[in-house]
Amino acid sequence: MSKKIAVLITDEFEDSEFTSPAAEFRQAGHEVITIEKEAGKTVKGKKGEASVTIDKAIDDVRPDEFDALLLPGGHSPDYLRGDSRFVDFTRDFVNSGKPVFAICHGPQLLISADVIRGRKLTAVKPIIIDVKNAGAEFYDQEVVVDKDQLVTSRTPDDLPAFNRGGATPAGRVSHVTSAVFYQTPACCR
């Protein structure tokens, strides 16, 4: 069954951290919906390899319309967390219990939403101290899955593992590729 995947994204996202998971979701038959301040706007990746036309404006969506949330890295999460609408959307989405996928700097939105206290996750090195200061347990692993809801990864190098874990928490989003749960240490499930 097709699911709706919300993607909070703006200019200077890490190109492959959007394009690779989005392609996996689409290949699995899911609908990927990009969300920014303005629908119809084109945003560009920081490497200039990808551009994305925004599907929906943040003011026109609610977390309950989606089955999962993807937060690609790059500078995009840092820019978005300065806008309370994106922080509120992220907080409400996490609190709904639905799957959330964040890679690289993506956890910056989770930090600003104050939803990682007591959670297990990973992220790119420059924000490790921010993750820890927000009360999360940091693990330097290519993929960390917490409470069958939060799937995090560090960098584009981790995308193959991230994509394998990309849409499987608790079966709420059908498989994108094979699950990583059998590879994930017990500490991080």
PDB file of C-alpha atoms in Angstrom:
ATOM      1  CA  MET A   1       0.000   0.000   0.000  1.00  0.00           C
ATOM      2  CA  SER A   2       1.365   3.382  -0.989  1.00  0.00           C
ATOM      3  CA  LYS A   3       2.345   5.729   1.830  1.00  0.00           C
ATOM      4  CA  LYS A   4       2.871   9.487   1.884  1.00  0.00           C
ATOM      5  CA  ILE A   5       6.376  10.565   2.869  1.00  0.00           C
ATOM      6  CA  ALA A   6       6.776  14.205   3.957  1.00  0.00           C
ATOM      7  CA  VAL A   7      10.168  15.806   3.272  1.00  0.00           C
ATOM      8  CA  LEU A   8      11.062  19.092   4.966  1.00  0.00           C
ATOM      9  CA  ILE A   9      13.587  20.682   2.620  1.00  0.00           C
ATOM     10  CA  THR A  10      14.985  24.004   1.449  1.00  0.00           C
ATOM     11  CA  ASP A  11      18.008  25.345  -0.402  1.00  0.00           C
ATOM     12  CA  GLU A  12      21.434  23.836   0.209  1.00  0.00           C
ATOM     13  CA  PHE A  13      20.172  20.395   1.197  1.00  0.00           C
ATOM     14  CA  GLU A  14      22.755  17.628   0.823  1.00  0.00           C
ATOM     15  CA  ASP A  15      21.902  16.457  -2.692  1.00  0.00           C
ATOM     16  CA  SER A  16      22.265  12.694  -2.268  1.00  0.00           C
ATOM     17  CA  GLU A  17      20.628  12.692   1.167  1.00  0.00           C
ATOM     18  CA  PHE A  18      17.400  13.681  -0.551  1.00  0.00           C
ATOM     19  CA  THR A  19      17.723  12.028  -3.950  1.00  0.00           C
ATOM     20  CA  SER A  20      18.816   8.586  -2.757  1.00  0.00           C
ATOM     21  CA  PRO A  21      16.166   7.953  -0.049  1.00  0.00           C
ATOM     22  CA  ALA A  22      13.478   9.628  -2.182  1.00  0.00           C
ATOM     23  CA  ALA A  23      14.292   7.289  -5.073  1.00  0.00           C
ATOM     24  CA  GLU A  24      14.072   4.285  -2.733  1.00  0.00           C
ATOM     25  CA  PHE A  25      10.707   5.419  -1.375  1.00  0.00           C
ATOM     26  CA  ARG A  26       9.368   6.019  -4.890  1.00  0.00           C
ATOM     27  CA  GLN A  27      10.672   2.687  -6.151  1.00  0.00           C
ATOM     28  CA  ALA A  28       8.727   1.045  -3.337  1.00  0.00           C
ATOM     29  CA  GLY A  29       5.576   2.788  -4.578  1.00  0.00           C
ATOM     30  CA  HIS A  30       5.384   5.561  -2.000  1.00  0.00           C
ATOM     31  CA  GLU A  31       4.571   9.200  -2.687  1.00  0.00           C
ATOM     32  CA  VAL A  32       7.322  11.655  -1.717  1.00  0.00           C
ATOM     33  CA  ILE A  33       5.962  15.131  -0.944  1.00  0.00           C
ATOM     34  CA  THR A  34       8.410  18.002  -0.528  1.00  0.00           C
ATOM     35  CA  ILE A  35       7.487  20.784   1.887  1.00  0.00           C
ATOM     36  CA  GLU A  36       8.977  24.272   2.164  1.00  0.00           C
ATOM     37  CA  LYS A  37       7.671  27.794   2.777  1.00  0.00           C
ATOM     38  CA  GLU A  38       6.283  28.123  -0.749  1.00  0.00           C
ATOM     39  CA  ALA A  39       4.776  25.514  -3.092  1.00  0.00           C
ATOM     40  CA  GLY A  40       6.094  25.587  -6.647  1.00  0.00           C
ATOM     41  CA  LYS A  41       9.442  27.057  -5.630  1.00  0.00           C
ATOM     42  CA  THR A  42      12.584  25.272  -6.821  1.00  0.00           C
ATOM     43  CA  VAL A  43      15.264  24.604  -4.207  1.00  0.00           C
ATOM     44  CA  LYS A  44      18.792  23.495  -5.022  1.00  0.00           C
ATOM     45  CA  GLY A  45      21.180  21.107  -3.362  1.00  0.00           C
ATOM     46  CA  LYS A  46      24.407  22.495  -1.952  1.00  0.00           C
ATOM     47  CA  LYS A  47      26.495  20.603  -4.512  1.00  0.00           C
ATOM     48  CA  GLY A  48      24.310  21.754  -7.396  1.00  0.00           C
ATOM     49  CA  GLU A  49      23.608  18.164  -8.442  1.00  0.00           C
ATOM     50  CA  ALA A  50      19.908  18.219  -7.606  1.00  0.00           C
ATOM     51  CA  SER A  51      17.034  20.647  -7.693  1.00  0.00           C
ATOM     52  CA  VAL A  52      13.589  20.008  -6.276  1.00  0.00           C
ATOM     53  CA  THR A  53      10.286  21.682  -7.049  1.00  0.00           C
ATOM     54  CA  ILE A  54       8.365  22.042  -3.797  1.00  0.00           C
ATOM     55  CA  ASP A  55       5.035  20.232  -3.713  1.00  0.00           C
ATOM     56  CA  LYS A  56       3.389  21.846  -0.686  1.00  0.00           C
ATOM     57  CA  ALA A  57       3.761  24.936   1.485  1.00  0.00           C
ATOM     58  CA  ILE A  58       4.222  24.325   5.208  1.00  0.00           C
ATOM     59  CA  ASP A  59       1.062  26.335   5.918  1.00  0.00           C
ATOM     60  CA  ASP A  60      -0.970  23.923   3.771  1.00  0.00           C
ATOM     61  CA  VAL A  61      -0.007  20.643   5.467  1.00  0.00           C
ATOM     62  CA  ARG A  62      -0.499  18.824   8.773  1.00  0.00           C
ATOM     63  CA  PRO A  63       1.538  15.933  10.178  1.00  0.00           C
ATOM     64  CA  ASP A  64      -1.537  13.682  10.252  1.00  0.00           C
ATOM     65  CA  GLU A  65      -1.643  13.765   6.428  1.00  0.00           C
ATOM     66  CA  PHE A  66       1.599  11.765   6.187  1.00  0.00           C
ATOM     67  CA  ASP A  67       2.869   8.310   7.085  1.00  0.00           C
ATOM     68  CA  ALA A  68       6.569   9.114   7.509  1.00  0.00           C
ATOM     69  CA  LEU A  69       8.937  12.090   7.649  1.00  0.00           C
ATOM     70  CA  LEU A  70      12.332  12.446   5.932  1.00  0.00           C
ATOM     71  CA  LEU A  71      14.825  15.096   7.088  1.00  0.00           C
ATOM     72  CA  PRO A  72      17.782  15.253   4.687  1.00  0.00           C
ATOM     73  CA  GLY A  73      20.945  17.021   5.809  1.00  0.00           C
ATOM     74  CA  GLY A  74      23.129  19.746   4.395  1.00  0.00           C
ATOM     75  CA  HIS A  75      22.359  23.323   5.410  1.00  0.00           C
ATOM     76  CA  SER A  76      18.606  22.861   4.870  1.00  0.00           C
ATOM     77  CA  PRO A  77      17.725  21.708   8.428  1.00  0.00           C
ATOM     78  CA  ASP A  78      19.634  24.606   9.967  1.00  0.00           C
ATOM     79  CA  TYR A  79      17.749  27.083   7.774  1.00  0.00           C
ATOM     80  CA  LEU A  80      14.369  25.453   8.447  1.00  0.00           C
ATOM     81  CA  ARG A  81      14.747  25.293  12.223  1.00  0.00           C
ATOM     82  CA  GLY A  82      14.764  29.083  12.314  1.00  0.00           C
ATOM     83  CA  ASP A  83      11.076  28.952  11.349  1.00  0.00           C
ATOM     84  CA  SER A  84       8.754  27.763  14.121  1.00  0.00           C
ATOM     85  CA  ARG A  85       6.331  26.225  11.604  1.00  0.00           C
ATOM     86  CA  PHE A  86       8.908  23.596  10.616  1.00  0.00           C
ATOM     87  CA  VAL A  87       9.918  23.003  14.230  1.00  0.00           C
ATOM     88  CA  ASP A  88       6.265  22.570  15.248  1.00  0.00           C
ATOM     89  CA  PHE A  89       5.604  20.216  12.324  1.00  0.00           C
ATOM     90  CA  THR A  90       8.634  18.127  13.306  1.00  0.00           C
ATOM     91  CA  ARG A  91       7.623  18.023  16.988  1.00  0.00           C
ATOM     92  CA  ASP A  92       4.047  17.055  16.193  1.00  0.00           C
ATOM     93  CA  PHE A  93       5.212  14.404  13.745  1.00  0.00           C
ATOM     94  CA  VAL A  94       7.615  12.777  16.200  1.00  0.00           C
ATOM     95  CA  ASN A  95       4.986  12.900  18.938  1.00  0.00           C
ATOM     96  CA  SER A  96       2.534  11.116  16.617  1.00  0.00           C
ATOM     97  CA  GLY A  97       4.730   8.018  16.803  1.00  0.00           C
ATOM     98  CA  LYS A  98       5.076   7.682  13.035  1.00  0.00           C
ATOM     99  CA  PRO A  99       8.463   6.889  11.429  1.00  0.00           C
ATOM    100  CA  VAL A 100      11.027   9.671  11.114  1.00  0.00           C
ATOM    101  CA  PHE A 101      14.191   9.381   9.013  1.00  0.00           C
ATOM    102  CA  ALA A 102      16.986  11.922   9.564  1.00  0.00           C
ATOM    103  CA  ILE A 103      20.465  11.912   8.095  1.00  0.00           C
ATOM    104  CA  CYS A 104      23.563  14.065   8.601  1.00  0.00           C
ATOM    105  CA  HIS A 105      22.394  17.499   9.831  1.00  0.00           C
ATOM    106  CA  GLY A 106      18.718  16.407   9.702  1.00  0.00           C
ATOM    107  CA  PRO A 107      18.654  15.915  13.498  1.00  0.00           C
ATOM    108  CA  GLN A 108      19.047  19.693  13.898  1.00  0.00           C
ATOM    109  CA  LEU A 109      15.284  19.950  13.379  1.00  0.00           C
ATOM    110  CA  LEU A 110      14.761  17.222  15.990  1.00  0.00           C
ATOM    111  CA  ILE A 111      17.000  19.130  18.420  1.00  0.00           C
ATOM    112  CA  SER A 112      15.067  22.369  17.905  1.00  0.00           C
ATOM    113  CA  ALA A 113      11.787  20.486  18.325  1.00  0.00           C
ATOM    114  CA  ASP A 114      13.086  19.154  21.673  1.00  0.00           C
ATOM    115  CA  VAL A 115      12.116  15.568  20.878  1.00  0.00           C
ATOM    116  CA  ILE A 116      15.360  13.616  21.286  1.00  0.00           C
ATOM    117  CA  ARG A 117      15.847  13.662  25.062  1.00  0.00           C
ATOM    118  CA  GLY A 118      16.420  10.046  26.097  1.00  0.00           C
ATOM    119  CA  ARG A 119      16.459   8.834  22.478  1.00  0.00           C
ATOM    120  CA  LYS A 120      19.268   6.975  20.696  1.00  0.00           C
ATOM    121  CA  LEU A 121      20.578   8.417  17.451  1.00  0.00           C
ATOM    122  CA  THR A 122      23.500   9.276  15.251  1.00  0.00           C
ATOM    123  CA  ALA A 123      24.363  12.333  13.184  1.00  0.00           C
ATOM    124  CA  VAL A 124      27.228  14.044  11.398  1.00  0.00           C
ATOM    125  CA  LYS A 125      30.244  14.887  13.592  1.00  0.00           C
ATOM    126  CA  PRO A 126      29.802  18.697  13.791  1.00  0.00           C
ATOM    127  CA  ILE A 127      26.470  18.328  15.623  1.00  0.00           C
ATOM    128  CA  ILE A 128      27.387  15.494  18.019  1.00  0.00           C
ATOM    129  CA  ILE A 129      27.722  17.912  20.949  1.00  0.00           C
ATOM    130  CA  ASP A 130      24.325  19.435  20.086  1.00  0.00           C
ATOM    131  CA  VAL A 131      22.754  15.958  20.039  1.00  0.00           C
ATOM    132  CA  LYS A 132      24.251  15.143  23.437  1.00  0.00           C
ATOM    133  CA  ASN A 133      23.315  18.540  24.909  1.00  0.00           C
ATOM    134  CA  ALA A 134      19.728  17.917  23.776  1.00  0.00           C
ATOM    135  CA  GLY A 135      19.707  14.807  25.966  1.00  0.00           C
ATOM    136  CA  ALA A 136      20.106  12.072  23.361  1.00  0.00           C
ATOM    137  CA  GLU A 137      22.441   9.091  23.491  1.00  0.00           C
ATOM    138  CA  PHE A 138      24.850   9.355  20.565  1.00  0.00           C
ATOM    139  CA  TYR A 139      26.104   6.259  18.722  1.00  0.00           C
ATOM    140  CA  ASP A 140      28.783   6.506  16.042  1.00  0.00           C
ATOM    141  CA  GLN A 141      27.177   3.961  13.701  1.00  0.00           C
ATOM    142  CA  GLU A 142      26.008   4.149  10.118  1.00  0.00           C
ATOM    143  CA  VAL A 143      22.370   3.621  11.149  1.00  0.00           C
ATOM    144  CA  VAL A 144      20.675   3.862  14.534  1.00  0.00           C
ATOM    145  CA  VAL A 145      17.031   2.864  14.996  1.00  0.00           C
ATOM    146  CA  ASP A 146      15.320   4.051  18.187  1.00  0.00           C
ATOM    147  CA  LYS A 147      11.996   2.721  19.464  1.00  0.00           C
ATOM    148  CA  ASP A 148      11.107   1.410  15.999  1.00  0.00           C
ATOM    149  CA  GLN A 149      10.354   5.013  15.046  1.00  0.00           C
ATOM    150  CA  LEU A 150      13.451   7.164  14.657  1.00  0.00           C
ATOM    151  CA  VAL A 151      15.992   6.118  12.009  1.00  0.00           C
ATOM    152  CA  THR A 152      19.160   8.235  11.855  1.00  0.00           C
ATOM    153  CA  SER A 153      22.373   8.113   9.872  1.00  0.00           C
ATOM    154  CA  ARG A 154      25.608  10.120   9.695  1.00  0.00           C
ATOM    155  CA  THR A 155      26.681  11.013   6.154  1.00  0.00           C
ATOM    156  CA  PRO A 156      26.154  10.250   2.453  1.00  0.00           C
ATOM    157  CA  ASP A 157      28.594   7.350   2.877  1.00  0.00           C
ATOM    158  CA  ASP A 158      25.958   5.691   5.068  1.00  0.00           C
ATOM    159  CA  LEU A 159      23.156   5.977   2.501  1.00  0.00           C
ATOM    160  CA  PRO A 160      23.148   2.289   1.474  1.00  0.00           C
ATOM    161  CA  ALA A 161      22.543   1.247   5.093  1.00  0.00           C
ATOM    162  CA  PHE A 162      20.159   4.167   5.692  1.00  0.00           C
ATOM    163  CA  ASN A 163      18.114   3.166   2.651  1.00  0.00           C
ATOM    164  CA  ARG A 164      17.981  -0.470   3.804  1.00  0.00           C
ATOM    165  CA  GLY A 165      16.519   0.803   7.076  1.00  0.00           C
ATOM    166  CA  GLY A 166      14.690   3.532   5.290  1.00  0.00           C
ATOM    167  CA  ALA A 167      11.101   2.489   5.542  1.00  0.00           C
ATOM    168  CA  THR A 168      10.687  -0.371   7.906  1.00  0.00           C
ATOM    169  CA  PRO A 169      10.036   0.776  11.511  1.00  0.00           C
ATOM    170  CA  ALA A 170       7.277  -1.340  12.993  1.00  0.00           C
ATOM    171  CA  GLY A 171       6.011  -2.155   9.505  1.00  0.00           C
ATOM    172  CA  ARG A 172       4.129   1.149   9.390  1.00  0.00           C
ATOM    173  CA  VAL A 173       5.753   2.002   6.093  1.00  0.00           C
ATOM    174  CA  SER A 174       6.242  -0.957   3.784  1.00  0.00           C
ATOM    175  CA  HIS A 175       9.758  -2.081   2.915  1.00  0.00           C
ATOM    176  CA  VAL A 176      11.885   0.136   0.706  1.00  0.00           C
ATOM    177  CA  THR A 177      14.641  -2.473   0.746  1.00  0.00           C
ATOM    178  CA  SER A 178      15.495  -5.184   3.247  1.00  0.00           C
ATOM    179  CA  ALA A 179      15.324  -4.215   6.901  1.00  0.00           C
ATOM    180  CA  VAL A 180      18.413  -3.361   8.933  1.00  0.00           C
ATOM    181  CA  PHE A 181      16.959  -4.454  12.227  1.00  0.00           C
ATOM    182  CA  TYR A 182      18.924  -7.700  12.148  1.00  0.00           C
ATOM    183  CA  GLN A 183      22.132  -5.618  11.832  1.00  0.00           C
ATOM    184  CA  THR A 184      21.239  -3.029  14.438  1.00  0.00           C
ATOM    185  CA  PRO A 185      22.754  -3.662  17.884  1.00  0.00           C
ATOM    186  CA  ALA A 186      20.201  -4.274  20.629  1.00  0.00           C
ATOM    187  CA  CYS A 187      21.197  -0.978  22.256  1.00  0.00           C
ATOM    188  CA  CYS A 188      19.835   0.957  19.328  1.00  0.00           C
ATOM    189  CA  ARG A 189      16.508  -0.681  18.521  1.00  0.00           C
TER     190      ARG A 189
END
